[in-house]
Amino acid sequence: MTVEQSAFRNNGNILRIELPGDIVLSQASFMGCEAVTELVLHEGITEIPRQCFFDLCALPTLNLPEGLVTIGPLAFGFAEVLTPVTFPSSLQTVDENAFADSGERATVDFANVKTIGESAFARCGLTTVNAAAVETECSNAFASNTKLTRVELPAAVTLGSIFFRNSALKEVVFGPNLTTMGGTFFYECNALESVNIPASVTSIGRGIFSGTASLTSVTGSPENTAYEITGNIIYTKDMKKVMAVPGGIKNWDITFPAGITTIGEMALRKCANVNSVVLPATCTTIENLAFADCTGLTAVTSLNPVPPTGCNFPESVYTSATLYLPNEEAVTAYKADPDWGKFINISYTTVGIRGIDGDRADTVIFYDLSGGRVVNPGNGVYLRRTVKPDGTVTIEKVMLK
């Protein structure tokens, strides 16, 4: 027996639906039956097609039968009061938008589900997700669950972009097989405080920490062959590209190490707590939106006398921050650049060798001549960056004796 496509669509007189296990459902069979308050599905049904029960806005509970393998796109979308849902152990796929904008529920607990589609549980009021067997989850799978605080994904292999967008996520536990994290993965997860990247991860999308206003701890395994995590910043393993910077560290002065050639796309997006950045002489490329919404920047230092390509800072930074350069010739080159020339305040270091004063109340940081930070400088020539109590920053070449 088959229920044809849209057979009972928008029928406002149906209050109860009971379907035998040998029935074959079709797309939108019961879509828009807004008066339905009870849905009984018997064992034997293996698939619920696209939009089959979409917009059953009066349905309060749902028990899905054993034997069900696939829930299709938008199958239960906009079931606005649907709260408890029991998922069978046979279920393996929950497709895109399957429960999007359905009623609030505290927990989603999957036994054997391996694939969750795009926006499958977006805007559902979840607080906890237990997905022990899930291997693939697509973009926005749990987006905008503003009460979602904890997720366990021990079997995950591939996770899509904007995965937890706008959630209240505080803790996420990944397993040892995760290889892919999509772009803007933790976008606007403002409650997230720490993240550990597994050694198995080989692909990280752009701007995974965009908008993580509380994220202060990023750790990872030294056994990871694709990425190096040091100082809470994710770099490529060869330490040539900055991949992601967390947004929660307050009053942060970042000095990227010598050898960095590229600031990656969206790498510091929405890092409004960063006060200053130092780009080493090796930095030649700044990718799209790398410093988007970094509105707290007061100083940008570029030690490369040749302007890196792709400068893109917020307009407020161009007008209020100071750009520090290694010499007067660099100032001329940067002013002539259509992007770097937007900085109103540009200064350069002096080229003479200077002695070091005695104890100072200022904040002083030393770098080698290629831009690498030096924690305990010995005798020799260095670049000295001084931040005075009034916020004034100077950079000088100095000799320590």
GROMACS .gro file of C-alpha atoms in nm:
model
  401
    1MET     CA    1   0.000   0.000   0.000
    2THR     CA    2   0.130   0.344  -0.094
    3VAL     CA    3   0.027   0.688   0.024
    4GLU     CA    4   0.080   0.907  -0.280
    5GLN     CA    5   0.267   1.237  -0.289
    6SER     CA    6   0.072   1.518  -0.119
    7ALA     CA    7  -0.225   1.282  -0.073
    8PHE     CA    8  -0.349   1.449   0.247
    9ARG     CA    9  -0.154   1.773   0.220
   10ASN     CA   10  -0.300   2.064   0.419
   11ASN     CA   11  -0.596   1.856   0.542
   12GLY     CA   12  -0.704   2.039   0.854
   13ASN     CA   13  -0.963   1.779   0.957
   14ILE     CA   14  -0.723   1.496   1.043
   15LEU     CA   15  -0.663   1.464   1.418
   16ARG     CA   16  -0.491   1.125   1.438
   17ILE     CA   17  -0.268   0.928   1.200
   18GLU     CA   18  -0.187   0.556   1.241
   19LEU     CA   19   0.015   0.381   0.971
   20PRO     CA   20   0.087   0.004   0.937
   21GLY     CA   21   0.440  -0.128   0.894
   22ASP     CA   22   0.390  -0.237   0.532
   23ILE     CA   23   0.291   0.109   0.407
   24VAL     CA   24   0.505   0.311   0.164
   25LEU     CA   25   0.503   0.682   0.225
   26SER     CA   26   0.570   0.956  -0.032
   27GLN     CA   27   0.689   1.313  -0.037
   28ALA     CA   28   0.463   1.554   0.152
   29SER     CA   29   0.198   1.284   0.210
   30PHE     CA   30   0.072   1.450   0.530
   31MET     CA   31   0.239   1.788   0.500
   32GLY     CA   32   0.054   2.074   0.667
   33CYS     CA   33  -0.196   1.862   0.860
   34GLU     CA   34  -0.196   2.118   1.135
   35ALA     CA   35  -0.464   1.960   1.355
   36VAL     CA   36  -0.286   1.625   1.406
   37THR     CA   37  -0.210   1.559   1.774
   38GLU     CA   38  -0.120   1.188   1.753
   39LEU     CA   39   0.101   1.002   1.507
   40VAL     CA   40   0.146   0.623   1.538
   41LEU     CA   41   0.398   0.454   1.310
   42HIS     CA   42   0.425   0.076   1.328
   43GLU     CA   43   0.739  -0.135   1.295
   44GLY     CA   44   0.823  -0.213   0.935
   45ILE     CA   45   0.841   0.142   0.802
   46THR     CA   46   1.202   0.195   0.691
   47GLU     CA   47   1.194   0.547   0.546
   48ILE     CA   48   1.009   0.870   0.605
   49PRO     CA   49   1.038   1.072   0.282
   50ARG     CA   50   1.094   1.443   0.225
   51GLN     CA   51   0.836   1.671   0.391
   52CYS     CA   52   0.617   1.373   0.473
   53PHE     CA   53   0.504   1.516   0.810
   54PHE     CA   54   0.625   1.871   0.763
   55ASP     CA   55   0.442   2.142   0.958
   56LEU     CA   56   0.247   1.917   1.191
   57CYS     CA   57   0.242   2.210   1.425
   58ALA     CA   58   0.010   2.051   1.689
   59LEU     CA   59   0.197   1.719   1.727
   60PRO     CA   60   0.338   1.703   2.083
   61THR     CA   61   0.528   1.369   2.094
   62LEU     CA   62   0.679   1.118   1.855
   63ASN     CA   63   0.785   0.753   1.891
   64LEU     CA   64   0.971   0.634   1.583
   65PRO     CA   65   0.948   0.257   1.518
   66GLU     CA   66   1.230   0.004   1.517
   67GLY     CA   67   1.336  -0.077   1.163
   68LEU     CA   68   1.331   0.287   1.056
   69VAL     CA   69   1.659   0.361   0.875
   70THR     CA   70   1.621   0.704   0.713
   71ILE     CA   71   1.441   1.026   0.798
   72GLY     CA   72   1.429   1.242   0.486
   73PRO     CA   73   1.475   1.616   0.437
   74LEU     CA   74   1.224   1.837   0.621
   75ALA     CA   75   1.033   1.527   0.733
   76PHE     CA   76   0.930   1.682   1.066
   77GLY     CA   77   1.034   2.041   1.013
   78PHE     CA   78   0.827   2.312   1.182
   79ALA     CA   79   0.656   2.066   1.416
   80GLU     CA   80   0.657   2.353   1.659
   81VAL     CA   81   0.533   2.182   1.978
   82LEU     CA   82   0.705   1.848   1.921
   83THR     CA   83   0.926   1.787   2.224
   84PRO     CA   84   1.000   1.424   2.322
   85VAL     CA   85   1.126   1.218   2.027
   86THR     CA   86   1.231   0.855   2.066
   87PHE     CA   87   1.486   0.746   1.804
   88PRO     CA   88   1.513   0.371   1.726
   89SER     CA   89   1.845   0.185   1.730
   90SER     CA   90   1.797   0.104   1.360
   91LEU     CA   91   1.810   0.471   1.252
   92GLN     CA   92   2.122   0.558   1.051
   93THR     CA   93   2.046   0.880   0.861
   94VAL     CA   94   1.873   1.202   0.962
   95ASP     CA   95   1.867   1.418   0.652
   96GLU     CA   96   1.881   1.795   0.602
   97ASN     CA   97   1.634   2.008   0.801
   98ALA     CA   98   1.462   1.691   0.921
   99PHE     CA   99   1.367   1.848   1.257
  100ALA     CA  100   1.460   2.210   1.191
  101ASP     CA  101   1.245   2.457   1.384
  102SER     CA  102   1.057   2.179   1.559
  103GLY     CA  103   0.973   2.201   1.930
  104GLU     CA  104   1.228   2.240   2.208
  105ARG     CA  105   1.375   1.924   2.356
  106ALA     CA  106   1.645   1.884   2.617
  107THR     CA  107   1.840   1.595   2.469
  108VAL     CA  108   1.890   1.420   2.138
  109ASP     CA  109   2.027   1.072   2.193
  110PHE     CA  110   2.124   0.865   1.891
  111ALA     CA  111   2.226   0.502   1.918
  112ASN     CA  112   2.354   0.414   1.570
  113VAL     CA  113   2.294   0.722   1.354
  114LYS     CA  114   2.597   0.771   1.125
  115THR     CA  115   2.493   1.070   0.912
  116ILE     CA  116   2.321   1.394   1.010
  117GLY     CA  117   2.231   1.631   0.728
  118GLU     CA  118   2.259   2.007   0.696
  119SER     CA  119   2.055   2.198   0.956
  120ALA     CA  120   1.893   1.872   1.065
  121PHE     CA  121   1.839   1.999   1.423
  122ALA     CA  122   1.876   2.372   1.372
  123ARG     CA  123   1.682   2.590   1.616
  124CYS     CA  124   1.545   2.307   1.829
  125GLY     CA  125   1.625   2.428   2.180
  126LEU     CA  126   1.864   2.140   2.250
  127THR     CA  127   2.081   2.138   2.562
  128THR     CA  128   2.270   1.807   2.513
  129VAL     CA  129   2.357   1.590   2.215
  130ASN     CA  130   2.479   1.231   2.245
  131ALA     CA  131   2.579   1.102   1.904
  132ALA     CA  132   2.798   0.802   1.974
  133ALA     CA  133   2.806   0.656   1.622
  134VAL     CA  134   2.783   0.969   1.406
  135GLU     CA  135   3.060   0.983   1.144
  136THR     CA  136   2.942   1.262   0.914
  137GLU     CA  137   2.751   1.575   1.005
  138CYS     CA  138   2.691   1.855   0.759
  139SER     CA  139   2.681   2.233   0.782
  140ASN     CA  140   2.463   2.393   1.049
  141ALA     CA  141   2.360   2.052   1.187
  142PHE     CA  142   2.297   2.198   1.535
  143ALA     CA  143   2.301   2.569   1.449
  144SER     CA  144   2.121   2.826   1.662
  145ASN     CA  145   2.046   2.593   1.951
  146THR     CA  146   2.091   2.869   2.203
  147LYS     CA  147   2.068   2.630   2.500
  148LEU     CA  148   2.306   2.364   2.366
  149THR     CA  149   2.593   2.338   2.615
  150ARG     CA  150   2.754   1.997   2.559
  151VAL     CA  151   2.810   1.763   2.263
  152GLU     CA  152   2.988   1.428   2.240
  153LEU     CA  153   3.099   1.310   1.895
  154PRO     CA  154   3.330   1.017   1.968
  155ALA     CA  155   3.299   0.853   1.623
  156ALA     CA  156   3.290   1.166   1.407
  157VAL     CA  157   3.508   1.171   1.096
  158THR     CA  158   3.376   1.466   0.894
  159LEU     CA  159   3.198   1.767   1.045
  160GLY     CA  160   3.061   2.045   0.825
  161SER     CA  161   3.088   2.422   0.835
  162ILE     CA  162   2.909   2.656   1.081
  163PHE     CA  163   2.842   2.338   1.274
  164PHE     CA  164   2.743   2.484   1.612
  165ARG     CA  165   2.655   2.834   1.495
  166ASN     CA  166   2.505   3.059   1.764
  167SER     CA  167   2.487   2.781   2.021
  168ALA     CA  168   2.556   2.809   2.394
  169LEU     CA  169   2.818   2.536   2.361
  170LYS     CA  170   3.063   2.514   2.652
  171GLU     CA  171   3.207   2.169   2.594
  172VAL     CA  172   3.258   1.948   2.291
  173VAL     CA  173   3.427   1.608   2.298
  174PHE     CA  174   3.578   1.475   1.976
  175GLY     CA  175   3.695   1.121   1.915
  176PRO     CA  176   4.026   0.997   1.772
  177ASN     CA  177   3.903   0.963   1.413
  178LEU     CA  178   3.800   1.320   1.333
  179THR     CA  179   3.968   1.439   1.012
  180THR     CA  180   3.767   1.739   0.891
  181MET     CA  181   3.629   2.051   1.059
  182GLY     CA  182   3.439   2.280   0.823
  183GLY     CA  183   3.473   2.657   0.791
  184THR     CA  184   3.350   2.887   1.072
  185PHE     CA  185   3.293   2.567   1.268
  186PHE     CA  186   3.234   2.735   1.606
  187TYR     CA  187   3.089   3.057   1.463
  188GLU     CA  188   2.941   3.278   1.737
  189CYS     CA  189   2.982   3.012   2.008
  190ASN     CA  190   3.032   3.284   2.264
  191ALA     CA  191   3.026   3.056   2.570
  192LEU     CA  192   3.295   2.814   2.450
  193GLU     CA  193   3.604   2.837   2.671
  194SER     CA  194   3.835   2.558   2.555
  195VAL     CA  195   3.892   2.333   2.253
  196ASN     CA  196   4.119   2.037   2.199
  197ILE     CA  197   4.197   1.950   1.836
  198PRO     CA  198   4.258   1.574   1.792
  199ALA     CA  199   4.578   1.447   1.634
  200SER     CA  200   4.372   1.295   1.353
  201VAL     CA  201   4.249   1.630   1.211
  202THR     CA  202   4.394   1.697   0.866
  203SER     CA  203   4.156   1.963   0.733
  204ILE     CA  204   4.042   2.281   0.909
  205GLY     CA  205   3.820   2.530   0.727
  206ARG     CA  206   3.846   2.906   0.733
  207GLY     CA  207   3.770   3.104   1.046
  208ILE     CA  208   3.673   2.815   1.273
  209PHE     CA  209   3.695   3.041   1.580
  210SER     CA  210   3.506   3.342   1.438
  211GLY     CA  211   3.305   3.500   1.715
  212THR     CA  212   3.431   3.282   2.003
  213ALA     CA  213   3.431   3.564   2.255
  214SER     CA  214   3.510   3.341   2.558
  215LEU     CA  215   3.756   3.096   2.398
  216THR     CA  216   4.088   3.124   2.581
  217SER     CA  217   4.239   2.776   2.555
  218VAL     CA  218   4.322   2.591   2.233
  219THR     CA  219   4.524   2.273   2.260
  220GLY     CA  220   4.624   1.988   2.034
  221SER     CA  221   4.851   1.691   1.997
  222PRO     CA  222   5.214   1.724   1.880
  223GLU     CA  223   5.144   1.407   1.682
  224ASN     CA  224   4.913   1.597   1.446
  225THR     CA  225   5.079   1.590   1.102
  226ALA     CA  226   4.886   1.883   0.951
  227TYR     CA  227   4.873   2.151   1.221
  228GLU     CA  228   5.086   2.298   1.496
  229ILE     CA  229   4.911   2.453   1.796
  230THR     CA  230   5.121   2.684   2.006
  231GLY     CA  231   5.027   2.981   2.220
  232ASN     CA  232   4.656   2.897   2.161
  233ILE     CA  233   4.697   2.965   1.787
  234ILE     CA  234   4.658   2.706   1.511
  235TYR     CA  235   4.928   2.712   1.241
  236THR     CA  236   5.002   2.481   0.952
  237LYS     CA  237   5.257   2.220   1.051
  238ASP     CA  238   5.536   2.398   0.861
  239MET     CA  239   5.461   2.715   1.062
  240LYS     CA  240   5.410   2.919   0.747
  241LYS     CA  241   5.039   2.996   0.776
  242VAL     CA  242   4.816   3.121   1.057
  243MET     CA  243   4.491   2.921   1.047
  244ALA     CA  244   4.286   3.026   1.351
  245VAL     CA  245   4.310   3.256   1.652
  246PRO     CA  246   4.064   3.233   1.946
  247GLY     CA  247   3.861   3.539   2.034
  248GLY     CA  248   3.846   3.526   2.413
  249ILE     CA  249   4.195   3.623   2.534
  250LYS     CA  250   4.175   3.976   2.674
  251ASN     CA  251   4.421   4.255   2.591
  252TRP     CA  252   4.619   4.022   2.368
  253ASP     CA  253   4.940   4.140   2.200
  254ILE     CA  254   5.020   3.881   1.932
  255THR     CA  255   5.360   3.840   1.773
  256PHE     CA  256   5.356   3.591   1.490
  257PRO     CA  257   5.683   3.398   1.466
  258ALA     CA  258   5.946   3.445   1.197
  259GLY     CA  259   5.880   3.219   0.901
  260ILE     CA  260   5.508   3.294   0.881
  261THR     CA  261   5.425   3.387   0.521
  262THR     CA  262   5.044   3.394   0.529
  263ILE     CA  263   4.767   3.510   0.763
  264GLY     CA  264   4.484   3.277   0.662
  265GLU     CA  265   4.131   3.366   0.558
  266MET     CA  266   3.923   3.475   0.859
  267ALA     CA  267   4.209   3.368   1.089
  268LEU     CA  268   4.143   3.651   1.336
  269ARG     CA  269   3.788   3.736   1.239
  270LYS     CA  270   3.595   3.887   1.531
  271CYS     CA  271   3.901   3.884   1.759
  272ALA     CA  272   3.799   4.214   1.913
  273ASN     CA  273   4.015   4.152   2.223
  274VAL     CA  274   4.344   4.163   2.032
  275ASN     CA  275   4.527   4.488   2.107
  276SER     CA  276   4.819   4.457   1.867
  277VAL     CA  277   4.980   4.228   1.611
  278VAL     CA  278   5.335   4.199   1.487
  279LEU     CA  279   5.379   4.052   1.139
  280PRO     CA  280   5.729   3.914   1.076
  281ALA     CA  281   5.949   4.016   0.786
  282THR     CA  282   5.859   3.688   0.616
  283CYS     CA  283   5.484   3.769   0.598
  284THR     CA  284   5.386   3.835   0.236
  285THR     CA  285   5.013   3.753   0.220
  286ILE     CA  286   4.703   3.844   0.420
  287GLU     CA  287   4.403   3.650   0.301
  288ASN     CA  288   4.043   3.767   0.279
  289LEU     CA  289   3.879   3.885   0.604
  290ALA     CA  290   4.184   3.780   0.807
  291PHE     CA  291   4.139   4.076   1.044
  292ALA     CA  292   3.766   4.139   0.993
  293ASP     CA  293   3.599   4.288   1.302
  294CYS     CA  294   3.929   4.314   1.494
  295THR     CA  295   3.806   4.645   1.625
  296GLY     CA  296   4.029   4.646   1.935
  297LEU     CA  297   4.354   4.682   1.741
  298THR     CA  298   4.556   4.986   1.841
  299ALA     CA  299   4.887   4.889   1.678
  300VAL     CA  300   4.986   4.689   1.372
  301THR     CA  301   5.356   4.623   1.313
  302SER     CA  302   5.479   4.488   0.981
  303LEU     CA  303   5.851   4.410   0.968
  304ASN     CA  304   5.845   4.339   0.595
  305PRO     CA  305   5.965   4.651   0.407
  306VAL     CA  306   5.749   4.536   0.115
  307PRO     CA  307   5.372   4.560   0.185
  308PRO     CA  308   5.210   4.215   0.216
  309THR     CA  309   4.929   4.163  -0.032
  310GLY     CA  310   4.568   4.162   0.080
  311CYS     CA  311   4.565   4.408   0.373
  312ASN     CA  312   4.209   4.418   0.511
  313PHE     CA  313   4.142   4.577   0.848
  314PRO     CA  314   3.823   4.736   0.986
  315GLU     CA  315   3.780   5.101   0.889
  316SER     CA  316   3.809   5.200   1.256
  317VAL     CA  317   4.157   5.044   1.268
  318TYR     CA  318   4.271   5.241   0.964
  319THR     CA  319   4.168   5.564   1.133
  320SER     CA  320   4.265   5.505   1.497
  321ALA     CA  321   4.544   5.245   1.511
  322THR     CA  322   4.910   5.308   1.432
  323LEU     CA  323   5.100   5.115   1.165
  324TYR     CA  324   5.464   5.059   1.259
  325LEU     CA  325   5.721   4.983   0.986
  326PRO     CA  326   6.091   4.897   0.984
  327ASN     CA  327   6.224   5.208   0.805
  328GLU     CA  328   6.141   5.527   0.619
  329GLU     CA  329   6.159   5.355   0.280
  330ALA     CA  330   5.893   5.112   0.398
  331VAL     CA  331   5.671   5.402   0.496
  332THR     CA  332   5.687   5.531   0.139
  333ALA     CA  333   5.604   5.188  -0.002
  334TYR     CA  334   5.313   5.126   0.235
  335LYS     CA  335   5.162   5.470   0.179
  336ALA     CA  336   5.164   5.401  -0.194
  337ASP     CA  337   4.980   5.072  -0.148
  338PRO     CA  338   4.602   5.107  -0.210
  339ASP     CA  339   4.518   4.905   0.104
  340TRP     CA  340   4.798   4.974   0.352
  341GLY     CA  341   4.784   5.339   0.253
  342LYS     CA  342   4.446   5.363   0.428
  343PHE     CA  343   4.625   5.384   0.763
  344ILE     CA  344   4.622   5.746   0.877
  345ASN     CA  345   4.886   5.696   1.146
  346ILE     CA  346   5.212   5.547   1.016
  347SER     CA  347   5.543   5.541   1.201
  348TYR     CA  348   5.881   5.376   1.146
  349THR     CA  349   6.168   5.251   1.358
  350THR     CA  350   6.499   5.431   1.387
  351VAL     CA  351   6.792   5.260   1.215
  352GLY     CA  352   7.068   5.356   1.453
  353ILE     CA  353   7.210   5.129   1.724
  354ARG     CA  354   7.098   5.239   2.068
  355GLY     CA  355   7.191   5.140   2.417
  356ILE     CA  356   6.941   5.011   2.664
  357ASP     CA  357   6.818   5.223   2.947
  358GLY     CA  358   6.798   5.087   3.299
  359ASP     CA  359   6.484   4.955   3.455
  360ARG     CA  360   6.171   5.089   3.287
  361ALA     CA  361   5.806   5.095   3.385
  362ASP     CA  362   5.713   5.035   3.021
  363THR     CA  363   5.627   4.697   2.867
  364VAL     CA  364   5.926   4.587   2.658
  365ILE     CA  365   5.940   4.296   2.413
  366PHE     CA  366   6.247   4.195   2.212
  367TYR     CA  367   6.259   4.039   1.865
  368ASP     CA  368   6.540   3.913   1.646
  369LEU     CA  369   6.597   4.097   1.319
  370SER     CA  370   6.369   3.857   1.127
  371GLY     CA  371   6.079   3.927   1.362
  372GLY     CA  372   6.098   3.627   1.593
  373ARG     CA  373   6.021   3.701   1.957
  374VAL     CA  374   6.311   3.660   2.199
  375VAL     CA  375   6.219   3.583   2.559
  376ASN     CA  376   6.563   3.607   2.721
  377PRO     CA  377   6.786   3.816   2.493
  378GLY     CA  378   7.163   3.791   2.535
  379ASN     CA  379   7.427   4.019   2.391
  380GLY     CA  380   7.353   4.126   2.035
  381VAL     CA  381   7.132   4.336   1.812
  382TYR     CA  382   6.753   4.320   1.849
  383LEU     CA  383   6.431   4.501   1.770
  384ARG     CA  384   6.282   4.641   2.090
  385ARG     CA  385   5.908   4.708   2.105
  386THR     CA  386   5.808   4.937   2.391
  387VAL     CA  387   5.454   5.002   2.507
  388LYS     CA  388   5.437   5.303   2.737
  389PRO     CA  389   5.174   5.344   3.010
  390ASP     CA  390   4.981   5.584   2.787
  391GLY     CA  391   4.960   5.317   2.515
  392THR     CA  392   5.224   5.472   2.290
  393VAL     CA  393   5.422   5.207   2.100
  394THR     CA  394   5.776   5.249   1.967
  395ILE     CA  395   6.002   5.007   1.784
  396GLU     CA  396   6.380   5.053   1.785
  397LYS     CA  397   6.687   4.861   1.677
  398VAL     CA  398   6.906   4.822   1.984
  399MET     CA  399   7.228   4.660   2.093
  400LEU     CA  400   7.249   4.471   2.419
  401LYS     CA  401   7.593   4.449   2.581
   0.00000   0.00000   0.00000
